[in-house]
Amino acid sequence: DAGVTQSPTHLIKTRGQQVTLRCSPKSGHDTVSWYQQALGQGPQFIFQYYEEEERQRGNFPDRFSGHQFPNYSSELNVNALLLGDSALYLCASSTRGQNQETQYFGPGTRLLVL
Amino acid sequence: QQQVKQSPQSLIVQKGGISIINCAYENTAFDYFPWYQQFPGKGPALLIAIRPDVSEKKEGRFTISFNKSAKQFSLHIMDSQPGDSATYFCAASRNRLNTGFQKLVFGTGTRLLVSP
């Protein structure tokens, strides 16, 4: 049973560029959440997708946007990259519903903005 | 605004000893408290979790103690091993408006080193 997968593993971009990160959830999961983890910090919630709609959003600017596809996979897009966007971007999958709060994380995409 | 406070920031324990990491939360609406283990270059892996209707949960060498009145919970690692050396994060979440959607709020992490 494949767990959560993310691509690419590493990415280097320049300030002002745009980036797209991809995530495939664990088999049987229908909800995808994205988190940003700065070096030495805990993950911070960006947003969550279910049935191809954004359901919750954290305190991140509109430069951060996402998408979920019919097969439950998801993309995170960041526009106009800033140096401060350098971080590990984590995707987590889960199943919506009562007592289904367990989130499983992928290995992350390490983004470096120069 | 940090809703989950974690301590200590780092911890060194001898092999065979007990590692204890503490967390405190502010939002009484939280109803799920997981602990994650993260190795360098990897994503967080769920270790153990507890709901507020029990005061303790044990899985192997890992135990969560939960104090609802104090709004605190802790992770105990018994017989700590060098392979336990990692960063540990506590987290909390709540079932938003009973929609089934939950987001995790993480602590700042504890870097554990178990010396041989």
mmCIF file of C-alpha atoms in Angstrom:
data_model
loop_
_atom_site.group_PDB
_atom_site.id
_atom_site.type_symbol
_atom_site.label_atom_id
_atom_site.label_comp_id
_atom_site.label_asym_id
_atom_site.label_seq_id
_atom_site.Cartn_x
_atom_site.Cartn_y
_atom_site.Cartn_z
ATOM 1 C CA ASP A 1 0.000 0.000 0.000
ATOM 2 C CA ALA A 2 1.654 3.206 -1.178
ATOM 3 C CA GLY A 3 1.738 6.001 1.312
ATOM 4 C CA VAL A 4 1.605 9.684 0.535
ATOM 5 C CA THR A 5 3.908 10.611 -2.315
ATOM 6 C CA GLN A 6 5.182 14.050 -3.283
ATOM 7 C CA SER A 7 7.126 15.450 -6.202
ATOM 8 C CA PRO A 8 9.623 16.827 -6.781
ATOM 9 C CA THR A 9 11.804 16.063 -3.763
ATOM 10 C CA HIS A 10 13.879 19.221 -4.133
ATOM 11 C CA LEU A 11 13.417 22.439 -6.071
ATOM 12 C CA ILE A 12 15.447 25.617 -6.503
ATOM 13 C CA LYS A 13 13.716 28.773 -7.737
ATOM 14 C CA THR A 14 14.484 32.467 -8.010
ATOM 15 C CA ARG A 15 12.569 35.293 -6.351
ATOM 16 C CA GLY A 16 9.484 36.248 -8.337
ATOM 17 C CA GLN A 17 9.107 32.879 -10.029
ATOM 18 C CA GLN A 18 6.195 30.517 -9.673
ATOM 19 C CA VAL A 19 6.285 26.916 -8.461
ATOM 20 C CA THR A 20 3.941 23.911 -8.508
ATOM 21 C CA LEU A 21 4.259 21.036 -6.067
ATOM 22 C CA ARG A 22 2.377 17.756 -6.406
ATOM 23 C CA CYS A 23 0.921 15.227 -3.990
ATOM 24 C CA SER A 24 -0.754 11.845 -4.269
ATOM 25 C CA PRO A 25 -2.662 10.797 -1.154
ATOM 26 C CA LYS A 26 -2.561 7.463 0.588
ATOM 27 C CA SER A 27 -4.855 4.878 -0.963
ATOM 28 C CA GLY A 28 -8.409 5.269 0.340
ATOM 29 C CA HIS A 29 -7.939 8.862 1.479
ATOM 30 C CA ASP A 30 -10.020 11.687 0.050
ATOM 31 C CA THR A 31 -8.748 14.775 1.866
ATOM 32 C CA VAL A 32 -5.427 16.497 1.246
ATOM 33 C CA SER A 33 -3.846 19.126 3.481
ATOM 34 C CA TRP A 34 -0.729 21.169 2.808
ATOM 35 C CA TYR A 35 1.710 22.411 5.418
ATOM 36 C CA GLN A 36 4.798 24.603 5.313
ATOM 37 C CA GLN A 37 7.678 23.710 7.612
ATOM 38 C CA ALA A 38 10.411 26.301 7.989
ATOM 39 C CA LEU A 39 13.807 25.113 9.195
ATOM 40 C CA GLY A 40 13.703 24.279 12.888
ATOM 41 C CA GLN A 41 9.966 24.916 13.191
ATOM 42 C CA GLY A 42 6.801 22.885 13.355
ATOM 43 C CA PRO A 43 4.615 22.538 10.260
ATOM 44 C CA GLN A 44 2.152 25.367 9.620
ATOM 45 C CA PHE A 45 -1.219 24.649 8.003
ATOM 46 C CA ILE A 46 -1.701 26.210 4.561
ATOM 47 C CA PHE A 47 -4.999 24.793 3.317
ATOM 48 C CA GLN A 48 -7.082 21.654 2.919
ATOM 49 C CA TYR A 49 -8.925 20.180 -0.070
ATOM 50 C CA TYR A 50 -11.876 17.828 -0.271
ATOM 51 C CA GLU A 51 -14.064 17.084 -3.277
ATOM 52 C CA GLU A 52 -11.925 19.455 -5.332
ATOM 53 C CA GLU A 53 -12.769 22.434 -3.126
ATOM 54 C CA GLU A 54 -10.720 24.352 -0.562
ATOM 55 C CA ARG A 55 -12.339 23.638 2.809
ATOM 56 C CA GLN A 56 -10.048 25.364 5.275
ATOM 57 C CA ARG A 57 -7.244 27.866 4.951
ATOM 58 C CA GLY A 58 -4.490 28.949 7.292
ATOM 59 C CA ASN A 59 -2.882 32.354 7.563
ATOM 60 C CA PHE A 60 -1.175 32.365 4.177
ATOM 61 C CA PRO A 61 -1.473 35.002 1.433
ATOM 62 C CA ASP A 62 -3.314 34.518 -1.832
ATOM 63 C CA ARG A 63 0.006 33.805 -3.535
ATOM 64 C CA PHE A 64 -0.538 30.305 -2.205
ATOM 65 C CA SER A 65 -3.217 28.437 -4.117
ATOM 66 C CA GLY A 66 -4.108 24.845 -4.696
ATOM 67 C CA HIS A 67 -6.113 22.362 -6.607
ATOM 68 C CA GLN A 68 -7.478 18.884 -6.093
ATOM 69 C CA PHE A 69 -8.186 16.518 -8.951
ATOM 70 C CA PRO A 70 -10.937 13.883 -9.278
ATOM 71 C CA ASN A 71 -8.428 11.162 -8.341
ATOM 72 C CA TYR A 72 -7.827 13.063 -5.037
ATOM 73 C CA SER A 73 -4.294 14.103 -5.940
ATOM 74 C CA SER A 74 -3.445 17.723 -5.309
ATOM 75 C CA GLU A 75 -1.188 20.577 -6.359
ATOM 76 C CA LEU A 76 0.167 23.504 -4.379
ATOM 77 C CA ASN A 77 1.024 26.614 -6.381
ATOM 78 C CA VAL A 78 3.035 29.528 -5.077
ATOM 79 C CA ASN A 79 3.308 32.707 -7.159
ATOM 80 C CA ALA A 80 5.773 35.593 -6.898
ATOM 81 C CA LEU A 81 8.167 33.603 -4.733
ATOM 82 C CA LEU A 82 9.875 35.342 -1.818
ATOM 83 C CA LEU A 83 13.056 34.322 -0.030
ATOM 84 C CA GLY A 84 10.894 33.543 2.998
ATOM 85 C CA ASP A 85 9.015 30.871 1.056
ATOM 86 C CA SER A 86 12.065 28.622 1.345
ATOM 87 C CA ALA A 87 10.845 25.657 3.407
ATOM 88 C CA LEU A 88 9.836 22.016 3.398
ATOM 89 C CA TYR A 89 6.336 21.699 1.961
ATOM 90 C CA LEU A 90 4.440 18.760 3.349
ATOM 91 C CA CYS A 91 1.338 17.092 2.043
ATOM 92 C CA ALA A 92 -0.864 15.097 4.394
ATOM 93 C CA SER A 93 -3.797 12.899 3.523
ATOM 94 C CA SER A 94 -6.755 11.763 5.581
ATOM 95 C CA THR A 95 -10.343 10.658 5.346
ATOM 96 C CA ARG A 96 -13.077 13.117 6.120
ATOM 97 C CA GLY A 97 -15.478 12.232 8.882
ATOM 98 C CA GLN A 98 -15.909 11.671 12.556
ATOM 99 C CA ASN A 99 -12.984 9.972 14.228
ATOM 100 C CA GLN A 100 -11.052 10.035 10.974
ATOM 101 C CA GLU A 101 -8.707 12.814 12.019
ATOM 102 C CA THR A 102 -5.443 10.954 11.532
ATOM 103 C CA GLN A 103 -3.262 12.669 8.946
ATOM 104 C CA TYR A 104 -0.438 10.855 7.194
ATOM 105 C CA PHE A 105 2.406 12.922 5.824
ATOM 106 C CA GLY A 106 4.497 12.536 2.721
ATOM 107 C CA PRO A 107 8.270 13.045 2.628
ATOM 108 C CA GLY A 108 7.895 16.659 1.551
ATOM 109 C CA THR A 109 9.318 18.897 -1.148
ATOM 110 C CA ARG A 110 12.290 21.015 -0.148
ATOM 111 C CA LEU A 111 11.983 24.429 -1.841
ATOM 112 C CA LEU A 112 14.875 26.854 -1.911
ATOM 113 C CA VAL A 113 14.248 30.374 -3.189
ATOM 114 C CA LEU A 114 17.346 32.339 -4.170
ATOM 115 C CA GLN B 1 -0.426 33.240 18.057
ATOM 116 C CA GLN B 2 0.987 29.931 19.181
ATOM 117 C CA GLN B 3 -1.785 27.670 20.347
ATOM 118 C CA VAL B 4 0.401 24.705 21.334
ATOM 119 C CA LYS B 5 3.524 25.260 23.416
ATOM 120 C CA GLN B 6 6.142 22.514 23.548
ATOM 121 C CA SER B 7 9.117 21.984 25.838
ATOM 122 C CA PRO B 8 11.964 21.357 26.084
ATOM 123 C CA GLN B 9 13.454 22.538 22.813
ATOM 124 C CA SER B 10 16.130 19.854 23.018
ATOM 125 C CA LEU B 11 16.754 16.834 25.208
ATOM 126 C CA ILE B 12 19.664 14.478 25.770
ATOM 127 C CA VAL B 13 18.915 11.116 27.389
ATOM 128 C CA GLN B 14 21.119 8.115 28.036
ATOM 129 C CA LYS B 15 20.275 4.809 26.420
ATOM 130 C CA GLY B 16 17.730 2.989 28.547
ATOM 131 C CA GLY B 17 16.486 6.187 30.182
ATOM 132 C CA ILE B 18 13.065 7.856 30.032
ATOM 133 C CA SER B 19 12.480 10.757 27.643
ATOM 134 C CA ILE B 20 9.711 13.174 28.606
ATOM 135 C CA ILE B 21 8.356 15.922 26.335
ATOM 136 C CA ASN B 22 5.615 18.279 27.430
ATOM 137 C CA CYS B 23 2.975 20.288 25.604
ATOM 138 C CA ALA B 24 0.340 22.776 26.680
ATOM 139 C CA TYR B 25 -2.597 24.019 24.664
ATOM 140 C CA GLU B 26 -4.954 26.977 24.907
ATOM 141 C CA ASN B 27 -7.990 26.106 22.824
ATOM 142 C CA THR B 28 -10.393 23.937 24.843
ATOM 143 C CA ALA B 29 -12.149 22.964 21.601
ATOM 144 C CA PHE B 30 -9.212 20.737 20.632
ATOM 145 C CA ASP B 31 -10.306 17.100 20.716
ATOM 146 C CA TYR B 32 -7.426 15.158 19.196
ATOM 147 C CA PHE B 33 -3.794 15.197 20.279
ATOM 148 C CA PRO B 34 -1.220 13.314 18.187
ATOM 149 C CA TRP B 35 2.528 13.057 18.499
ATOM 150 C CA TYR B 36 4.698 12.911 15.409
ATOM 151 C CA GLN B 37 8.295 11.750 14.991
ATOM 152 C CA GLN B 38 10.429 13.308 12.285
ATOM 153 C CA PHE B 39 13.862 12.224 11.101
ATOM 154 C CA PRO B 40 16.086 14.610 9.120
ATOM 155 C CA GLY B 41 14.959 14.933 5.507
ATOM 156 C CA LYS B 42 11.722 13.037 6.128
ATOM 157 C CA GLY B 43 8.106 13.935 6.709
ATOM 158 C CA PRO B 44 6.527 13.610 10.165
ATOM 159 C CA ALA B 45 5.329 10.097 11.032
ATOM 160 C CA LEU B 46 2.423 9.529 13.423
ATOM 161 C CA LEU B 47 3.665 7.952 16.621
ATOM 162 C CA ILE B 48 0.695 7.851 18.973
ATOM 163 C CA ALA B 49 -2.453 9.904 19.569
ATOM 164 C CA ILE B 50 -5.014 10.471 22.296
ATOM 165 C CA ARG B 51 -8.487 11.915 22.678
ATOM 166 C CA PRO B 52 -9.462 13.900 25.802
ATOM 167 C CA ASP B 53 -11.822 11.248 27.150
ATOM 168 C CA VAL B 54 -8.858 9.198 28.463
ATOM 169 C CA SER B 55 -5.973 10.246 30.691
ATOM 170 C CA GLU B 56 -3.338 7.882 29.361
ATOM 171 C CA LYS B 57 -2.587 5.818 26.302
ATOM 172 C CA LYS B 58 0.283 3.397 25.902
ATOM 173 C CA GLU B 59 1.683 1.801 22.756
ATOM 174 C CA GLY B 60 4.838 -0.207 23.276
ATOM 175 C CA ARG B 61 7.516 2.055 24.759
ATOM 176 C CA PHE B 62 5.498 5.220 24.041
ATOM 177 C CA THR B 63 2.926 6.658 26.462
ATOM 178 C CA ILE B 64 0.819 9.807 26.275
ATOM 179 C CA SER B 65 -0.362 11.316 29.551
ATOM 180 C CA PHE B 66 -3.237 13.786 29.249
ATOM 181 C CA ASN B 67 -4.423 16.313 31.840
ATOM 182 C CA LYS B 68 -7.591 17.979 30.572
ATOM 183 C CA SER B 69 -8.024 20.376 33.494
ATOM 184 C CA ALA B 70 -4.466 21.656 33.140
ATOM 185 C CA LYS B 71 -4.671 21.642 29.328
ATOM 186 C CA GLN B 72 -1.423 19.719 29.157
ATOM 187 C CA PHE B 73 -0.234 16.477 27.619
ATOM 188 C CA SER B 74 3.101 14.740 27.508
ATOM 189 C CA LEU B 75 4.978 12.006 25.687
ATOM 190 C CA HIS B 76 7.022 9.472 27.640
ATOM 191 C CA ILE B 77 9.505 7.248 25.832
ATOM 192 C CA MET B 78 10.546 4.363 28.045
ATOM 193 C CA ASP B 79 13.848 2.531 27.585
ATOM 194 C CA SER B 80 15.006 5.176 25.104
ATOM 195 C CA GLN B 81 17.205 3.887 22.282
ATOM 196 C CA PRO B 82 19.684 5.641 19.948
ATOM 197 C CA GLY B 83 17.241 4.933 17.097
ATOM 198 C CA ASP B 84 14.724 7.166 18.877
ATOM 199 C CA SER B 85 16.963 10.164 18.192
ATOM 200 C CA ALA B 86 14.726 12.455 16.139
ATOM 201 C CA THR B 87 12.585 15.567 16.412
ATOM 202 C CA TYR B 88 9.240 15.084 18.123
ATOM 203 C CA PHE B 89 6.225 17.304 17.544
ATOM 204 C CA CYS B 90 3.048 17.460 19.544
ATOM 205 C CA ALA B 91 -0.048 18.661 17.751
ATOM 206 C CA ALA B 92 -3.715 19.324 18.349
ATOM 207 C CA SER B 93 -6.804 19.546 16.207
ATOM 208 C CA ARG B 94 -10.536 19.958 16.452
ATOM 209 C CA ASN B 95 -13.423 18.817 14.319
ATOM 210 C CA ARG B 96 -14.278 22.160 12.732
ATOM 211 C CA LEU B 97 -17.969 22.812 13.257
ATOM 212 C CA ASN B 98 -18.497 19.041 13.174
ATOM 213 C CA THR B 99 -17.798 19.047 9.448
ATOM 214 C CA GLY B 100 -15.257 16.261 9.643
ATOM 215 C CA PHE B 101 -12.512 18.640 8.544
ATOM 216 C CA GLN B 102 -9.555 18.972 10.849
ATOM 217 C CA LYS B 103 -6.296 20.893 10.676
ATOM 218 C CA LEU B 104 -3.307 20.177 12.856
ATOM 219 C CA VAL B 105 -1.715 22.862 15.005
ATOM 220 C CA PHE B 106 1.850 21.854 15.821
ATOM 221 C CA GLY B 107 4.204 22.644 18.647
ATOM 222 C CA THR B 108 7.686 23.924 17.877
ATOM 223 C CA GLY B 109 9.359 20.540 18.243
ATOM 224 C CA THR B 110 11.813 18.822 20.580
ATOM 225 C CA ARG B 111 15.090 17.506 19.282
ATOM 226 C CA LEU B 112 15.854 14.283 21.173
ATOM 227 C CA LEU B 113 19.307 12.751 21.272
ATOM 228 C CA VAL B 114 19.722 9.367 22.926
ATOM 229 C CA SER B 115 23.356 8.738 23.746
ATOM 230 C CA PRO B 116 24.685 5.159 23.473
#
